[in-house]
Amino acid sequence: VTDLPTCRLATWADLDGWTRSLAGKVRAAGRVPEAIVGLTRGGWVPARLMADHLGVKRLLALQTAHWGVTATKDGHAALTEKLSGSVEGVPVLVVDDITDTGESLALAVRHIQAEGRPSRLETATCLHITHSKFVPTYFAEEVPADRWVWVVFPWTYWEDLRALATKALPDGKDASGVARILRDKCHLPVPPADVERALLQTAASTAR
Ligand code: AMP
């Protein structure tokens, strides 16, 4: 199995730490927004947590798509759902999980500036990879480009596990073998029972 990415399993505790840190930076800058835009799907949960930390009531969504199956890019970033409400004349914070190429956040910012006309637009991500062409206003953790990993967030756990387990199955043969490959090749410590569940989910959806 050659095309398995190195992964990092992010926990809810990581999320709590990242969003606390981001909220601290936003407050310290005196930039608490009136509305938060969560880039779906990856930025949705961090955006909701940021709304809680900052006491922001208006939470909007905008969907971009870039990466298809786990760790595989689908051409260029594209907008797939419009901004879900008006941000005209108000200060806005756009939240995403990670800036990797940075294309998605750059595209979202261009779209919100042009269509939404907010009075101020800032951006925040939990993780920022240094090769990203877009640098968020705030980020909680910087990842050096030569230490790139595929981050398995709590909200992509099953999606990523289905994709990775399916790739590792020919060599791994069964759930324990696949779990061993994921641990050794991807640095992803997952229980064989979860691998089994992911493989069953994949089999069920391909049989549909
Ligand atoms: P990008 O346009 O390359 O900055 O990434 C767009 C979206 O793809 C991010 O907001 C994530 O949801 C997902 N993504 C990209 N790179 C990674 C990564 N290394 N680990 C986990 N998710 C990623």
CSV table of C-alpha atoms and ligand atoms in Angstrom, one decimal:
chain,number,residue,atom,x,y,z
A,1,VAL,CA,0.0,0.0,0.0
A,2,THR,CA,1.9,3.1,-1.2
A,3,ASP,CA,-0.6,5.9,-1.2
A,4,LEU,CA,-1.6,5.9,2.4
A,5,PRO,CA,-1.1,9.3,4.0
A,6,THR,CA,0.6,10.0,7.3
A,7,CYS,CA,-2.3,11.0,9.7
A,8,ARG,CA,-2.9,12.7,13.0
A,9,LEU,CA,-5.9,11.8,15.0
A,10,ALA,CA,-7.4,15.0,16.5
A,11,THR,CA,-9.4,14.7,19.7
A,12,TRP,CA,-12.2,16.8,21.1
A,13,ALA,CA,-9.7,18.0,23.7
A,14,ASP,CA,-7.5,19.3,20.8
A,15,LEU,CA,-10.6,21.1,19.5
A,16,ASP,CA,-11.3,22.6,22.8
A,17,GLY,CA,-7.7,23.8,23.1
A,18,TRP,CA,-7.6,25.2,19.5
A,19,THR,CA,-10.9,27.1,19.8
A,20,ARG,CA,-10.1,28.5,23.3
A,21,SER,CA,-6.8,29.7,21.9
A,22,LEU,CA,-8.4,31.3,18.8
A,23,ALA,CA,-11.1,33.0,20.9
A,24,GLY,CA,-8.4,34.4,23.2
A,25,LYS,CA,-6.6,35.9,20.3
A,26,VAL,CA,-9.8,37.4,18.8
A,27,ARG,CA,-10.7,38.9,22.2
A,28,ALA,CA,-7.2,40.2,22.8
A,29,ALA,CA,-7.3,42.0,19.4
A,30,GLY,CA,-10.7,43.6,20.3
A,31,ARG,CA,-12.2,42.0,17.2
A,32,VAL,CA,-15.2,40.0,18.5
A,33,PRO,CA,-17.4,39.8,15.3
A,34,GLU,CA,-21.2,40.2,15.0
A,35,ALA,CA,-21.5,37.2,12.8
A,36,ILE,CA,-19.5,34.0,12.3
A,37,VAL,CA,-19.4,32.1,9.0
A,38,GLY,CA,-18.5,28.5,9.2
A,39,LEU,CA,-17.1,26.9,6.1
A,40,THR,CA,-18.8,23.6,5.7
A,41,ARG,CA,-18.2,20.9,6.2
A,42,GLY,CA,-14.9,21.1,8.0
A,43,GLY,CA,-15.3,24.5,9.7
A,44,TRP,CA,-18.8,23.9,11.0
A,45,VAL,CA,-18.0,22.5,14.4
A,46,PRO,CA,-15.1,24.9,15.1
A,47,ALA,CA,-17.4,27.8,14.0
A,48,ARG,CA,-20.1,26.7,16.5
A,49,LEU,CA,-17.5,26.4,19.3
A,50,MET,CA,-16.1,29.9,18.4
A,51,ALA,CA,-19.7,31.3,18.5
A,52,ASP,CA,-19.9,29.9,22.1
A,53,HIS,CA,-16.5,31.2,23.2
A,54,LEU,CA,-17.2,34.6,21.8
A,55,GLY,CA,-20.9,34.9,22.7
A,56,VAL,CA,-21.8,35.4,19.0
A,57,LYS,CA,-25.5,34.7,18.1
A,58,ARG,CA,-25.4,34.9,14.3
A,59,LEU,CA,-23.8,31.8,12.8
A,60,LEU,CA,-23.9,31.4,9.0
A,61,ALA,CA,-22.7,28.7,6.7
A,62,LEU,CA,-21.0,28.7,3.3
A,63,GLN,CA,-19.9,25.5,1.6
A,64,THR,CA,-16.7,25.0,-0.4
A,65,ALA,CA,-15.4,21.7,-1.7
A,66,HIS,CA,-11.8,20.9,-2.6
A,67,TRP,CA,-10.6,17.6,-1.3
A,68,GLY,CA,-12.6,14.5,-2.4
A,69,VAL,CA,-11.8,11.2,-0.8
A,70,THR,CA,-9.4,11.4,2.2
A,71,ALA,CA,-6.1,13.2,1.4
A,72,THR,CA,-6.9,13.4,-2.4
A,73,LYS,CA,-7.6,16.8,-4.0
A,74,ASP,CA,-10.5,17.3,-6.4
A,75,GLY,CA,-9.0,19.9,-8.8
A,76,HIS,CA,-9.5,23.4,-7.6
A,77,ALA,CA,-11.6,24.6,-4.6
A,78,ALA,CA,-15.2,25.4,-5.6
A,79,LEU,CA,-18.2,27.1,-3.9
A,80,THR,CA,-21.0,24.5,-3.6
A,81,GLU,CA,-23.5,26.3,-1.3
A,82,LYS,CA,-24.0,30.1,-1.1
A,83,LEU,CA,-23.7,32.1,2.1
A,84,SER,CA,-26.7,31.3,4.1
A,85,GLY,CA,-27.6,34.9,5.2
A,86,SER,CA,-26.7,38.6,4.9
A,87,VAL,CA,-23.5,40.0,6.5
A,88,GLU,CA,-23.9,43.5,4.9
A,89,GLY,CA,-22.3,46.1,7.1
A,90,VAL,CA,-21.3,43.9,10.0
A,91,PRO,CA,-17.9,42.6,11.2
A,92,VAL,CA,-17.5,38.9,10.3
A,93,LEU,CA,-15.2,36.1,11.3
A,94,VAL,CA,-14.9,33.2,8.9
A,95,VAL,CA,-13.9,29.9,10.6
A,96,ASP,CA,-12.4,26.8,9.1
A,97,ASP,CA,-10.6,23.7,10.4
A,98,ILE,CA,-7.4,23.9,8.5
A,99,THR,CA,-5.7,25.9,5.8
A,100,ASP,CA,-3.7,23.5,3.6
A,101,THR,CA,-3.4,24.8,0.1
A,102,GLY,CA,-5.5,27.8,1.4
A,103,GLU,CA,-7.6,27.8,-1.8
A,104,SER,CA,-10.9,27.2,0.0
A,105,LEU,CA,-10.5,30.0,2.5
A,106,ALA,CA,-9.2,32.4,-0.2
A,107,LEU,CA,-12.2,31.6,-2.4
A,108,ALA,CA,-14.6,32.0,0.5
A,109,VAL,CA,-13.1,35.4,1.5
A,110,ARG,CA,-13.4,36.7,-2.1
A,111,HIS,CA,-17.0,35.5,-2.3
A,112,ILE,CA,-18.0,37.0,1.1
A,113,GLN,CA,-16.3,40.3,0.4
A,114,ALA,CA,-17.9,40.7,-3.1
A,115,GLU,CA,-21.4,39.3,-2.3
A,116,GLY,CA,-21.8,40.0,1.4
A,117,ARG,CA,-20.1,43.4,1.8
A,118,PRO,CA,-19.3,43.0,5.5
A,119,SER,CA,-17.8,46.0,7.4
A,120,ARG,CA,-14.8,43.9,8.4
A,121,LEU,CA,-13.7,40.3,7.5
A,122,GLU,CA,-11.2,38.3,9.4
A,123,THR,CA,-10.4,34.6,9.3
A,124,ALA,CA,-9.5,31.9,11.9
A,125,THR,CA,-8.4,28.3,11.5
A,126,CYS,CA,-7.5,25.7,14.1
A,127,LEU,CA,-4.4,24.5,12.1
A,128,HIS,CA,-2.4,26.3,9.4
A,129,ILE,CA,0.1,24.5,7.2
A,130,THR,CA,3.0,26.9,6.3
A,131,HIS,CA,2.8,26.2,2.5
A,132,SER,CA,-0.8,27.6,2.4
A,133,LYS,CA,-1.1,30.5,0.0
A,134,PHE,CA,-3.6,32.1,2.3
A,135,VAL,CA,-2.6,33.1,5.9
A,136,PRO,CA,-5.6,33.3,8.2
A,137,THR,CA,-5.8,36.4,10.5
A,138,TYR,CA,-5.7,33.9,13.5
A,139,PHE,CA,-4.6,30.3,13.8
A,140,ALA,CA,-4.1,28.2,16.8
A,141,GLU,CA,-1.4,25.9,15.6
A,142,GLU,CA,1.1,26.1,12.8
A,143,VAL,CA,2.2,22.9,11.0
A,144,PRO,CA,5.5,23.2,9.1
A,145,ALA,CA,5.0,22.2,5.4
A,146,ASP,CA,7.6,19.4,5.7
A,147,ARG,CA,5.5,17.9,8.5
A,148,TRP,CA,2.3,17.7,6.5
A,149,VAL,CA,-0.2,15.2,7.8
A,150,TRP,CA,-3.8,14.4,7.0
A,151,VAL,CA,-5.7,15.4,10.1
A,152,VAL,CA,-8.5,13.0,11.1
A,153,PHE,CA,-10.9,15.3,12.9
A,154,PRO,CA,-13.7,13.9,15.2
A,155,TRP,CA,-16.2,14.8,12.4
A,156,THR,CA,-14.3,13.0,9.6
A,157,TYR,CA,-13.4,9.9,11.7
A,158,TRP,CA,-15.7,7.5,9.9
A,159,GLU,CA,-15.4,9.0,6.5
A,160,ASP,CA,-11.6,8.8,6.7
A,161,LEU,CA,-11.6,5.4,8.2
A,162,ARG,CA,-13.9,4.1,5.4
A,163,ALA,CA,-11.5,5.5,2.8
A,164,LEU,CA,-8.2,4.4,4.4
A,165,ALA,CA,-9.5,1.0,5.5
A,166,THR,CA,-10.7,0.2,2.0
A,167,LYS,CA,-7.3,1.1,0.6
A,168,ALA,CA,-5.5,-1.0,3.1
A,169,LEU,CA,-7.8,-4.0,2.8
A,170,PRO,CA,-6.0,-5.9,0.0
A,171,ASP,CA,-2.8,-6.0,2.0
A,172,GLY,CA,-4.3,-6.1,5.4
A,173,LYS,CA,-6.8,-8.9,4.6
A,174,ASP,CA,-9.0,-8.5,7.7
A,175,ALA,CA,-9.9,-5.8,10.3
A,176,SER,CA,-6.9,-6.6,12.5
A,177,GLY,CA,-4.5,-6.6,9.6
A,178,VAL,CA,-5.9,-3.3,8.3
A,179,ALA,CA,-5.7,-1.8,11.8
A,180,ARG,CA,-2.0,-2.8,12.0
A,181,ILE,CA,-1.3,-1.1,8.6
A,182,LEU,CA,-3.2,2.1,9.6
A,183,ARG,CA,-1.1,2.2,12.9
A,184,ASP,CA,2.2,1.5,11.2
A,185,LYS,CA,1.9,3.3,7.9
A,186,CYS,CA,-0.5,6.1,8.8
A,187,HIS,CA,0.3,6.6,12.5
A,188,LEU,CA,-3.5,6.1,13.1
A,189,PRO,CA,-4.2,4.2,16.2
A,190,VAL,CA,-7.7,2.8,15.7
A,191,PRO,CA,-9.3,-0.3,17.2
A,192,PRO,CA,-9.9,-3.2,14.9
A,193,ALA,CA,-13.6,-3.1,15.8
A,194,ASP,CA,-13.8,0.4,14.3
A,195,VAL,CA,-12.0,-0.8,11.2
A,196,GLU,CA,-14.6,-3.6,10.9
A,197,ARG,CA,-17.5,-1.2,11.3
A,198,ALA,CA,-16.0,1.1,8.6
A,199,LEU,CA,-15.5,-1.8,6.2
A,200,LEU,CA,-19.1,-2.9,6.8
A,201,GLN,CA,-20.4,0.6,6.1
A,202,THR,CA,-18.4,0.7,2.9
A,203,ALA,CA,-19.7,-2.7,1.8
A,204,ALA,CA,-23.3,-1.6,2.6
A,205,SER,CA,-23.1,1.6,0.6
A,206,THR,CA,-21.4,-0.1,-2.4
A,207,ALA,CA,-24.1,-2.8,-2.4
A,208,ARG,CA,-26.9,-0.1,-2.6
B,1,AMP,P1,-7.5,23.7,1.3
B,1,AMP,O1,-8.4,24.3,0.3
B,1,AMP,O2,-6.4,22.9,0.7
B,1,AMP,O3,-6.9,24.7,2.3
B,1,AMP,O4,-8.4,22.7,2.2
B,1,AMP,C1,-9.8,22.7,2.2
B,1,AMP,C2,-10.4,21.8,3.2
B,1,AMP,O5,-10.0,20.4,3.0
B,1,AMP,C3,-10.0,22.1,4.7
B,1,AMP,O6,-10.8,23.1,5.2
B,1,AMP,C4,-10.2,20.7,5.3
B,1,AMP,O7,-11.6,20.5,5.6
B,1,AMP,C5,-9.8,19.8,4.2
B,1,AMP,N1,-8.3,19.5,4.3
B,1,AMP,C6,-7.3,20.0,3.6
B,1,AMP,N2,-6.1,19.5,3.9
B,1,AMP,C7,-6.3,18.7,5.0
B,1,AMP,C8,-5.5,18.0,5.9
B,1,AMP,N3,-4.1,18.0,5.8
B,1,AMP,N4,-6.0,17.3,6.9
B,1,AMP,C9,-7.4,17.3,7.1
B,1,AMP,N5,-8.2,18.0,6.3
B,1,AMP,C10,-7.7,18.7,5.3
